[in-house]
Amino acid sequence: MVWPGILSSAGSTPLDSTGFDLGPGESRSFQASPGWSGRFWGRTGCTFDANGQGSCTTGDCGSNQMSCNGAGATPPATLAEFTIGSGSNPQDFYDVSLVDGYNLPIAVDASGGTGVCGTTGCVTDLNRMCPNELRAGDGQACKSACEAFGNPEYCCSGSFGSPDTCHPSVYSQMFKSACPRSYSYAYDDATSTFTCTGADYTITFCPTSTSQKSSTDSSVTPSTGTTNTSPMIPKATQPGDDPNGSSWLPSFTIGGSSTQIFNNTLTWMLISFIVFCNLQL
């Protein structure tokens, strides 16, 4: 089971839910209005009673409910972030971020759009290669160096608050090596932000090499099974590889990572969630 959470940024029309549950292979779809921005993440190890009260081991939003009700994920959590186009700026911007740490694999596929429309995400189980000093709890999640140590050079804060002064650390480079298309630190824009126009997006939690959709698939119908397409995301380094690194940002801007992202697109966006929980979480 994964319990996705949704946080819409200020000024965006909220989606139909702020939190729900998904079993292995299940899916759920939402429509986002032009100009919408926000983030999605998966909560794990959740327990809710008959009244819907409870909490989660990772990614908990602190609402004490299944719905997050405007609250974001408690780090560490893997984030999928979007800014949907509108008006004169038709491009959508999207990314998968490890800036707030990592709790489970996520893949994002775009279909039916124009432009580069690449597949992005982090399909590696980083919990298995997380350094001891970054481990959260019993190893169910991996902290960012900023959260673990609080140093300005890891958080890109204070005198390190610019691209010229904040550089990859040994920890963020380890994440980047494992998941080269994901944000590993605040100014990791060049290889981590993706664009597309007029697309539908599928967010897959716990993807496998046989469950991930191809970025060229034109279907917008959520899948509840697996496909035979190969993953479009580069394979990760293996546990035991030496870490390399980068720094972290404590307050990650909704829908825009560390980059300035503009509102764009005249069409509605369909966002689908698929869970393939085949990992030991």
Short mmCIF file of C-alpha atoms in Angstrom, two decimals, residues 129-238:
data_model
loop_
_atom_site.label_atom_id
_atom_site.label_comp_id
_atom_site.label_asym_id
_atom_site.label_seq_id
_atom_site.Cartn_x
_atom_site.Cartn_y
_atom_site.Cartn_z
CA MET A 129 22.31 2.43 -0.24
CA CYS A 130 21.61 5.25 2.21
CA PRO A 131 24.63 6.18 4.41
CA ASN A 132 24.10 5.46 8.09
CA GLU A 133 24.25 9.14 8.99
CA LEU A 134 21.27 9.85 6.67
CA ARG A 135 19.10 6.88 7.60
CA ALA A 136 15.67 7.72 9.01
CA GLY A 137 13.98 5.41 11.49
CA ASP A 138 14.69 1.76 10.75
CA GLY A 139 15.88 2.56 7.23
CA GLN A 140 12.45 3.23 5.67
CA ALA A 141 13.69 6.57 4.32
CA CYS A 142 16.90 8.50 3.59
CA LYS A 143 17.34 12.08 4.84
CA SER A 144 18.86 14.96 2.94
CA ALA A 145 22.20 16.22 4.24
CA CYS A 146 20.47 19.52 5.07
CA GLU A 147 17.95 17.79 7.33
CA ALA A 148 20.58 15.52 8.87
CA PHE A 149 23.25 18.14 9.59
CA GLY A 150 21.66 21.58 9.07
CA ASN A 151 24.86 23.08 7.63
CA PRO A 152 24.36 26.10 5.30
CA GLU A 153 26.53 24.52 2.61
CA TYR A 154 24.17 21.52 2.54
CA CYS A 155 21.01 23.66 2.79
CA CYS A 156 22.08 26.32 0.23
CA SER A 157 21.29 28.96 2.84
CA GLY A 158 23.04 32.05 4.20
CA SER A 159 26.27 32.74 2.35
CA PHE A 160 25.65 29.56 0.33
CA GLY A 161 22.29 30.77 -1.00
CA SER A 162 23.20 31.15 -4.68
CA PRO A 163 24.28 28.90 -7.58
CA ASP A 164 27.77 30.40 -7.39
CA THR A 165 28.29 29.47 -3.75
CA CYS A 166 26.19 26.32 -3.28
CA HIS A 167 27.60 23.26 -5.00
CA PRO A 168 26.95 19.51 -4.97
CA SER A 169 28.01 17.73 -1.78
CA VAL A 170 29.22 14.16 -1.46
CA TYR A 171 25.69 13.20 -0.37
CA SER A 172 23.71 14.83 -3.16
CA GLN A 173 26.13 13.45 -5.74
CA MET A 174 25.41 9.98 -4.41
CA PHE A 175 21.69 10.61 -5.03
CA LYS A 176 22.44 12.10 -8.45
CA SER A 177 24.54 9.12 -9.45
CA ALA A 178 21.70 6.77 -8.54
CA CYS A 179 18.92 8.93 -10.05
CA PRO A 180 20.49 11.22 -12.69
CA ARG A 181 17.18 12.81 -13.77
CA SER A 182 16.06 13.83 -10.29
CA TYR A 183 16.82 16.98 -8.33
CA SER A 184 19.65 16.21 -5.93
CA TYR A 185 20.21 19.71 -4.50
CA ALA A 186 18.72 23.19 -4.78
CA TYR A 187 20.49 24.34 -7.94
CA ASP A 188 20.43 21.06 -9.83
CA ASP A 189 18.25 22.56 -12.58
CA ALA A 190 19.98 21.72 -15.85
CA THR A 191 19.40 17.95 -15.79
CA SER A 192 16.36 17.80 -13.52
CA THR A 193 13.56 20.05 -14.86
CA PHE A 194 11.45 18.72 -17.73
CA THR A 195 8.95 20.46 -20.00
CA CYS A 196 6.00 19.43 -22.16
CA THR A 197 2.92 21.12 -23.61
CA GLY A 198 -0.65 19.79 -23.45
CA ALA A 199 0.28 16.41 -21.96
CA ASP A 200 -1.31 14.01 -19.51
CA TYR A 201 0.95 12.69 -16.78
CA THR A 202 1.20 9.35 -15.00
CA ILE A 203 2.90 9.20 -11.61
CA THR A 204 3.95 5.67 -10.71
CA PHE A 205 4.95 4.77 -7.17
CA CYS A 206 7.33 1.83 -6.74
CA PRO A 207 7.79 1.27 -10.51
CA THR A 208 9.47 -1.86 -11.80
CA SER A 209 11.27 -2.44 -15.09
CA THR A 210 8.09 -4.04 -16.48
CA SER A 211 5.51 -1.70 -14.97
CA GLN A 212 6.80 1.65 -16.13
CA LYS A 213 5.01 3.23 -19.08
CA SER A 214 6.94 4.40 -22.12
CA SER A 215 7.15 8.15 -22.52
CA THR A 216 5.87 7.68 -26.08
CA ASP A 217 2.65 5.93 -24.99
CA SER A 218 -0.24 8.09 -26.16
CA SER A 219 -2.81 6.52 -23.83
CA VAL A 220 -4.14 8.65 -20.97
CA THR A 221 -6.16 5.85 -19.39
CA PRO A 222 -4.68 4.83 -16.02
CA SER A 223 -3.25 1.34 -16.08
CA THR A 224 -3.92 -1.14 -13.29
CA GLY A 225 -1.49 -3.77 -14.50
CA THR A 226 1.95 -3.94 -16.04
CA THR A 227 3.30 -3.29 -19.51
CA ASN A 228 6.19 -4.79 -21.38
CA THR A 229 7.97 -1.49 -21.99
CA SER A 230 11.48 -0.96 -20.66
CA PRO A 231 12.19 1.82 -18.21
CA MET A 232 13.13 5.13 -19.81
CA ILE A 233 14.97 6.32 -16.71
CA PRO A 234 18.72 5.58 -16.48
CA LYS A 235 19.57 2.64 -14.29
CA ALA A 236 20.95 3.43 -10.88
CA THR A 237 24.29 2.67 -9.37
CA GLN A 238 24.35 -0.33 -7.13
#
